[in-house]
XYZ file of N, CA and C in Angstrom:
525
model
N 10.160 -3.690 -10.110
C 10.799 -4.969 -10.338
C 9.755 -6.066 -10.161
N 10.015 -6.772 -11.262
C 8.805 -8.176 -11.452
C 9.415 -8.930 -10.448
N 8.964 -9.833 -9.549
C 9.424 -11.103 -9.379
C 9.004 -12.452 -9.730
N 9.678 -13.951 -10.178
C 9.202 -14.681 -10.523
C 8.847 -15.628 -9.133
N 7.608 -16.113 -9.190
C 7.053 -16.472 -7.756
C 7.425 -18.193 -8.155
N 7.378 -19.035 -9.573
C 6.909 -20.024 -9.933
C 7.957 -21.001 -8.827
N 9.429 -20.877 -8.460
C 9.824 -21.662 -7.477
C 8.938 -21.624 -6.356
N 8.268 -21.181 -5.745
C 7.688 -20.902 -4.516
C 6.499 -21.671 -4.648
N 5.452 -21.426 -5.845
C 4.548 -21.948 -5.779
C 4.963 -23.465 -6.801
N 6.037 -24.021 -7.403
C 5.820 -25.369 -7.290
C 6.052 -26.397 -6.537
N 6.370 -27.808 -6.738
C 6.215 -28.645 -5.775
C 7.605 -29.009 -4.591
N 8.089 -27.720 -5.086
C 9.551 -27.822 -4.337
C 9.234 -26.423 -3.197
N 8.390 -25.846 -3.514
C 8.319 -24.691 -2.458
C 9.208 -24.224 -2.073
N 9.751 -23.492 -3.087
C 11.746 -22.879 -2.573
C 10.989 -21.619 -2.151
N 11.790 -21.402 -0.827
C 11.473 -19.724 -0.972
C 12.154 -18.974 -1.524
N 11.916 -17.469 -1.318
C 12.484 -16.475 -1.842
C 13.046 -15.526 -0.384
N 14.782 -15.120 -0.246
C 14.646 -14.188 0.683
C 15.546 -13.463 -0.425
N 14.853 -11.771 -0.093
C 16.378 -11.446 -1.308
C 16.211 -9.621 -0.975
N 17.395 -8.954 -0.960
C 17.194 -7.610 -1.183
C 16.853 -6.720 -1.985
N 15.638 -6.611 -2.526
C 15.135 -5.894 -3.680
C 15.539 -4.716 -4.097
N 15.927 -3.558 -4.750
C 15.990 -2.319 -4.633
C 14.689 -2.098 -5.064
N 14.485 -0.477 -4.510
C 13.394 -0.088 -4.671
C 13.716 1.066 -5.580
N 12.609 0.997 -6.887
C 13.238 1.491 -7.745
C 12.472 3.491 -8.098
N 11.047 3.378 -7.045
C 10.473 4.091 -7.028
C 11.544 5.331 -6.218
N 11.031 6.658 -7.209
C 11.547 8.187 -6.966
C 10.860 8.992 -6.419
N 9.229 8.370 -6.725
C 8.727 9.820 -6.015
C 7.140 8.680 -5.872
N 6.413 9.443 -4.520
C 5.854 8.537 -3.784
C 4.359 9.542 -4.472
N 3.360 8.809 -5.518
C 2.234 10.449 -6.065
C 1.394 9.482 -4.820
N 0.419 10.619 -4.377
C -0.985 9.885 -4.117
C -1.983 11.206 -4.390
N -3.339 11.069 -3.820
C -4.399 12.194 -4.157
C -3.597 13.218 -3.185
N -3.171 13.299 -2.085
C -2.436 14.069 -1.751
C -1.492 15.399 -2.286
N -0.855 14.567 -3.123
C 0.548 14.848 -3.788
C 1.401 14.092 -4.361
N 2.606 14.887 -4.789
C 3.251 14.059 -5.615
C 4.938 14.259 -4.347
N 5.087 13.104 -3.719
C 6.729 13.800 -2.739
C 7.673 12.890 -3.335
N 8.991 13.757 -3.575
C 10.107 13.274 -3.651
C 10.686 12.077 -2.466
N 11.155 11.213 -3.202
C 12.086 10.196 -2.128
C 13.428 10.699 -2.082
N 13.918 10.893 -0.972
C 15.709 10.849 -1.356
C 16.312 10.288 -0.371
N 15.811 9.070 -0.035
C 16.876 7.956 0.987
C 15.583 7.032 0.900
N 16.268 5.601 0.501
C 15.518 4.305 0.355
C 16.539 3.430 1.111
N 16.063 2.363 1.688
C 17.027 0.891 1.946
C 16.241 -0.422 1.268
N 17.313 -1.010 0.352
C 16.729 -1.489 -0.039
C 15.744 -2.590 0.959
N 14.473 -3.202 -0.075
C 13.385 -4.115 0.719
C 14.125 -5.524 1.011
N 13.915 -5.596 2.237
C 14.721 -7.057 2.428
C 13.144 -7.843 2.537
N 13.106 -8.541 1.304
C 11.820 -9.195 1.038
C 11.674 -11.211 1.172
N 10.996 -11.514 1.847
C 11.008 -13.211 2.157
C 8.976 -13.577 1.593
N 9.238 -14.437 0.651
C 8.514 -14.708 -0.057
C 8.319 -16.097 0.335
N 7.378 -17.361 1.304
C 7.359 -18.741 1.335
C 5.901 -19.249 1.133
N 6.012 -20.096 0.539
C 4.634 -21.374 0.574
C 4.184 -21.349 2.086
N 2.891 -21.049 2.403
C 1.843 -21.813 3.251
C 0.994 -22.498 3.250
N 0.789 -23.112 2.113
C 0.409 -23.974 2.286
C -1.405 -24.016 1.597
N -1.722 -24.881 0.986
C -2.907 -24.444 0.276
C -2.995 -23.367 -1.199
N -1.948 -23.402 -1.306
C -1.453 -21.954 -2.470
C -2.363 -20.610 -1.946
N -1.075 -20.410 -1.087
C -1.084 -19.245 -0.048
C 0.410 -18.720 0.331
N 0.657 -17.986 -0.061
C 2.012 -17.024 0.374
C 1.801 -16.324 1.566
N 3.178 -16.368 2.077
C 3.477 -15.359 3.451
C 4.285 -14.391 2.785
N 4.022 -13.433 3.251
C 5.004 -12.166 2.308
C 5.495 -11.204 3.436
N 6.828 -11.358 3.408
C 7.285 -10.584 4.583
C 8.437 -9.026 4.029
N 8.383 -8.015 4.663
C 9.404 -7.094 4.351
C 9.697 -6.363 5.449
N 10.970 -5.817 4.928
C 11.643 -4.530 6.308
C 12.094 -3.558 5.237
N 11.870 -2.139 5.346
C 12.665 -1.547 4.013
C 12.346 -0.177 5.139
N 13.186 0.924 4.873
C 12.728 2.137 5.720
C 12.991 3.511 3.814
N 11.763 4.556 3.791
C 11.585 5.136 2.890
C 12.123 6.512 3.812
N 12.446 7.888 2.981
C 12.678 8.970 3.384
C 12.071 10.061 1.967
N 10.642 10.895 2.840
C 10.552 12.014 1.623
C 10.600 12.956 1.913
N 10.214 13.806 0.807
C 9.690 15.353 1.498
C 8.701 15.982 1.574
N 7.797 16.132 2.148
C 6.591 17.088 2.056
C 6.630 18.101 2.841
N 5.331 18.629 2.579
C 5.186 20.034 3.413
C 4.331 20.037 4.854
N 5.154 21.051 5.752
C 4.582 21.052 6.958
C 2.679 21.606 6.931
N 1.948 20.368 7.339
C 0.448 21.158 7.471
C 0.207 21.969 8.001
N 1.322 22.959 8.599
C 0.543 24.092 9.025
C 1.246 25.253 8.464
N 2.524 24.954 8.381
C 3.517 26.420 7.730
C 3.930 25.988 5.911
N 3.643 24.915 5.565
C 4.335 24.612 4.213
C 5.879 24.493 4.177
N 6.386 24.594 5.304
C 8.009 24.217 5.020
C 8.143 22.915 4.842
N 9.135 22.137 4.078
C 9.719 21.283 3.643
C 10.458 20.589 4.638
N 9.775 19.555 4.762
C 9.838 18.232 6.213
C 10.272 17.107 5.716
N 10.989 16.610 6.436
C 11.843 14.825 5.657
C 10.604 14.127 6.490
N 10.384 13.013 6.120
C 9.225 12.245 6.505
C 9.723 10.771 6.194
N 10.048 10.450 7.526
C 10.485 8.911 7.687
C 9.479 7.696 7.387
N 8.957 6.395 6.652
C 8.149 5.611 6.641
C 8.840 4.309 6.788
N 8.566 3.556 7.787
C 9.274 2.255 8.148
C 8.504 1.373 7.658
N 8.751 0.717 6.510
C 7.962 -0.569 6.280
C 8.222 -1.336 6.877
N 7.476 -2.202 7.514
C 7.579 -3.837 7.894
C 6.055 -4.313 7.932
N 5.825 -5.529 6.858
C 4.746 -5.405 6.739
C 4.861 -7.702 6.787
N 3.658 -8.195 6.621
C 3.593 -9.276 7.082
C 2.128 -10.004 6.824
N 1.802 -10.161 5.401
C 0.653 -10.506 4.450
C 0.724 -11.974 4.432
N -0.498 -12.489 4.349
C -0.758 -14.016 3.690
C -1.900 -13.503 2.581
N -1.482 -14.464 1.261
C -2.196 -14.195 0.240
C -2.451 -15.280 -0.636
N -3.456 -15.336 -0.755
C -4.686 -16.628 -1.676
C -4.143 -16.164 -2.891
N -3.356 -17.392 -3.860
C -2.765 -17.235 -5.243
C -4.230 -17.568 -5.944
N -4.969 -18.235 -5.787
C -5.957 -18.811 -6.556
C -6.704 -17.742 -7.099
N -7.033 -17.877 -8.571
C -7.759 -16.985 -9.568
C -9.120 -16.647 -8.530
N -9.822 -17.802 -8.076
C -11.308 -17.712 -7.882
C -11.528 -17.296 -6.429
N -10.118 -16.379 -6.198
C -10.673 -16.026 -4.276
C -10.767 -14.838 -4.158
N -12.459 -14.444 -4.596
C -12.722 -13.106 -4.529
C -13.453 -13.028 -2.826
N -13.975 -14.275 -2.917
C -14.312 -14.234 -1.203
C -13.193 -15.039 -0.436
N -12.103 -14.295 -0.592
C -11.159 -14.274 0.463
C -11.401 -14.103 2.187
N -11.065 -14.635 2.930
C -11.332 -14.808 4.432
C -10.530 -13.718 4.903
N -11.114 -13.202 6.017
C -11.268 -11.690 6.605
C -9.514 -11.678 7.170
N -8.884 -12.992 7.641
C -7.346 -12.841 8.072
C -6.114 -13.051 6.660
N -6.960 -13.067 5.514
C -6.082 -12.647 4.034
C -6.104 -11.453 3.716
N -4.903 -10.695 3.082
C -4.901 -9.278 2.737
C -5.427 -9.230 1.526
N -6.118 -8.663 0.704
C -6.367 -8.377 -0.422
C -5.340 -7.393 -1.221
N -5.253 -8.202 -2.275
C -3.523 -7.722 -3.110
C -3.862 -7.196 -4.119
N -3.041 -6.535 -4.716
C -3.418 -6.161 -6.356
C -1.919 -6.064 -6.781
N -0.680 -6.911 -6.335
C 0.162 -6.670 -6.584
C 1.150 -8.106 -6.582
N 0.287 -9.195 -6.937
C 0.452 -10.873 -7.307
C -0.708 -11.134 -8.481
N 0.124 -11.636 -9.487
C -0.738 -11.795 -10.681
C -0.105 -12.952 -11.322
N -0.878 -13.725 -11.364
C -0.426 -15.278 -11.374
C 0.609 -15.612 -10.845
N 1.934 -15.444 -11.381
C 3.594 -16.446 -10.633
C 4.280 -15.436 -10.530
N 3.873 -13.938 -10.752
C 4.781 -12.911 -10.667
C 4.022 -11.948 -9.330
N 5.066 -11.033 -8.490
C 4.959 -10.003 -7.718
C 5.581 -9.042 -8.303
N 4.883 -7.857 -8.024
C 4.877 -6.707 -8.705
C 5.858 -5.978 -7.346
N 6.743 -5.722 -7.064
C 7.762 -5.088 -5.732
C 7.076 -3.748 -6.033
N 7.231 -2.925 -6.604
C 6.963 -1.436 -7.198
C 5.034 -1.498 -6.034
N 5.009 -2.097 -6.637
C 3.020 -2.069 -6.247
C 3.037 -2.624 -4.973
N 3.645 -3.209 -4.856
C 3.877 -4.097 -2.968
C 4.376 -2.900 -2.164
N 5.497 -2.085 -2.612
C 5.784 -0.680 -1.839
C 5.045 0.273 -1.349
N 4.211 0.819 -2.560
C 3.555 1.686 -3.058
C 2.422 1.772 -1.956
N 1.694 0.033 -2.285
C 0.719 -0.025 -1.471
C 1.337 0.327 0.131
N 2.613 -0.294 0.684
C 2.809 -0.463 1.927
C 2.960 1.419 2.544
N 3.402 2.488 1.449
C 3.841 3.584 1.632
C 2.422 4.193 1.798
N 1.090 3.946 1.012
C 0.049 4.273 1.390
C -0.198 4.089 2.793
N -0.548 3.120 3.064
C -0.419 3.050 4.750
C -0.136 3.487 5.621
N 1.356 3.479 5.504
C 1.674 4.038 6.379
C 2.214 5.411 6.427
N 1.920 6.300 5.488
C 2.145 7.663 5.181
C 1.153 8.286 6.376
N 1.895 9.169 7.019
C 1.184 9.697 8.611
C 0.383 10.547 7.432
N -0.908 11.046 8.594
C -1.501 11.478 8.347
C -2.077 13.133 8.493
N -0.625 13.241 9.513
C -0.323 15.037 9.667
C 1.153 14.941 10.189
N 1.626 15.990 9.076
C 3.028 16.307 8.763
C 3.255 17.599 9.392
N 3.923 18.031 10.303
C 4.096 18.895 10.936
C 5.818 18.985 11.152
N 6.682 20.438 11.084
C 7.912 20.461 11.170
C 8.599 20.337 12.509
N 7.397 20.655 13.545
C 7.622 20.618 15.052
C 6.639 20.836 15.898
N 6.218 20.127 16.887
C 4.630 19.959 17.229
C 4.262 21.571 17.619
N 5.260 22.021 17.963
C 4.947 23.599 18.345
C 4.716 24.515 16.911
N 4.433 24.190 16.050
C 4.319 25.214 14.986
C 3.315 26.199 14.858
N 3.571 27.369 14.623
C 2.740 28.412 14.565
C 1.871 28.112 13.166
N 2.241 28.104 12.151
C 1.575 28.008 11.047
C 2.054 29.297 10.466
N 1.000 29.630 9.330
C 1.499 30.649 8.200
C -0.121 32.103 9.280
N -0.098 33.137 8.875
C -1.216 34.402 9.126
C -2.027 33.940 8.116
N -3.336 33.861 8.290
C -4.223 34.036 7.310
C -5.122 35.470 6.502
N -3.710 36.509 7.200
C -4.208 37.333 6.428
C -2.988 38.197 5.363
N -1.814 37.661 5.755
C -0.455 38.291 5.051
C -0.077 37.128 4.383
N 0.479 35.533 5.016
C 1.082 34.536 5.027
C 2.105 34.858 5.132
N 2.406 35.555 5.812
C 3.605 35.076 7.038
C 4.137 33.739 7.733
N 4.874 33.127 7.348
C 5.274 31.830 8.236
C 5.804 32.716 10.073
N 4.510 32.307 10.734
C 4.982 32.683 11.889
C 6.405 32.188 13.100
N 6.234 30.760 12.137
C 7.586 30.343 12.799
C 9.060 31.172 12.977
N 9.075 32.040 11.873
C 10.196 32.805 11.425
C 10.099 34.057 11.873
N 8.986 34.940 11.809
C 8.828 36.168 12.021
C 7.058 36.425 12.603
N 6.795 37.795 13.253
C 5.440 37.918 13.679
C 4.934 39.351 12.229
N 3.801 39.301 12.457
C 3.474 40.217 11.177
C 2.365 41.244 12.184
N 1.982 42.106 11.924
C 1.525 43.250 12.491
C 0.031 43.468 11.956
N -0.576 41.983 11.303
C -2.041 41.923 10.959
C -2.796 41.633 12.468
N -3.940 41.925 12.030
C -4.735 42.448 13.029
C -5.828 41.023 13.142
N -5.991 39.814 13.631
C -6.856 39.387 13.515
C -8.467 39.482 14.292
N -8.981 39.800 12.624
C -10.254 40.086 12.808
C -11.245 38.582 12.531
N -10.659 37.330 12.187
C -11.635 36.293 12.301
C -12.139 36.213 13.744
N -13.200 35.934 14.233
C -14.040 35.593 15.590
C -14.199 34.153 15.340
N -13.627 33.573 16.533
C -13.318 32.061 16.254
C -15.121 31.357 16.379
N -15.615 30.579 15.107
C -16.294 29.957 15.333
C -17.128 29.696 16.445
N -16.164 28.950 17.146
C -16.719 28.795 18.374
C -17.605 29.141 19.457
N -17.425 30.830 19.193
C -18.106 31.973 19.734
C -18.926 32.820 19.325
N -19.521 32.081 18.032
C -20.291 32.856 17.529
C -22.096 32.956 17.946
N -21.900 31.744 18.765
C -23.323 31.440 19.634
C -23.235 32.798 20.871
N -22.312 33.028 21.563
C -22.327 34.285 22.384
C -22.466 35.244 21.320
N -21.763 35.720 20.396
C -22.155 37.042 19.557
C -23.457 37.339 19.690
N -24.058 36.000 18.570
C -25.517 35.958 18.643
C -26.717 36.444 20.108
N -26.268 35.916 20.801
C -26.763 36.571 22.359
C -26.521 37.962 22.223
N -25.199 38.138 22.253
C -25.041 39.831 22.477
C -25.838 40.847 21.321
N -25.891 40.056 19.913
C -26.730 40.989 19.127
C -28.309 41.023 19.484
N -29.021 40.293 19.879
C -29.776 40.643 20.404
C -29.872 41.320 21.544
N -29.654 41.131 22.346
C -29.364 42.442 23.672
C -29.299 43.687 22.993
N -28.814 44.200 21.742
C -28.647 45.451 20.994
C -30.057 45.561 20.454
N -30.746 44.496 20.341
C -31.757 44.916 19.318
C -33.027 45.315 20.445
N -32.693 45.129 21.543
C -33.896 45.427 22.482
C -33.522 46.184 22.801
């Protein structure tokens, strides 16, 4: 959803408060591609600060699905937006000051809501998805989801860790 910004930025400085729907279904990033299936809509407040500078305020809470990082089961994944931007309308503010957000989602008198989300869902998309902090994970030698059942593989990886003692002990063999 476009919005028209031009009340805001003319000389009447009306704001904008309004409940947007959010029209996005599925959240892609380099990640992945996750389904949404519970949105509220963005309760979005749009005002003049002054200098042609917007305050851009939202509350919206997202719900998806991805997969657990350690077993691959299918996890609802809560993201609470509330986010709270000031942004330089002016064409020529590529050297924007370090307490302005840099936008790509205000383009002249219009806001892009879709791209204002998107960006805010980047953010704050955690960064390890897990179904329960106790998770076993999948076997790396059957894939077995251990959460569910134990499998009768034999692990033969030697953890990293210990491969500086091996090394000791193979020499001791070689003398």
């Amino acid at each position: 959803m476009i919005l028209n910004l031009s009340d805001v930025l003319s000389e009447q400085h009306k704001a904008i408060h309004e409940s947007v729907p959010i029209e996005m279904t599925c959240f892609k990033s380099e990640m992945g591609d996750y389904a949404i299936t519970e949105k509220t809509p963005l309760e979005l407040s749009v005002e003049y600060a002054g200098d042609r500078k917007l305050e851009v305020t939202g509350k919206a809470e997202i719900t998806s699905v991805a997969p657990c990082d350690r077993c691959l089961e299918d996890v609802e994944v809560k993201v609470t937006l509330d986010f709270k931007h000031k942004i330089d309308t002016e064409s020529d503010a590529y050297d924007q000051s370090e307490d302005l957000d840099e936008n790509n989602y205000i383009d002249g008198y219009s806001l892009d809501v879709e791209q204002l989300v998107y960006n805010e869902l980047l953010v704050g998309w955690p960064t390890k998805i897990l179904c329960s902090e106790d998770c076993k994970g999948i076997c790396n030698v059957c894939g077995q989801n251990l959460n569910k059942a134990t499998c009768n593989c034999e692990d033969t990886g030697l953890d990293p860790r210990m491969s500086v003692i091996r090394d000791v002990f193979k020499n001791f063999k070689e003398v």
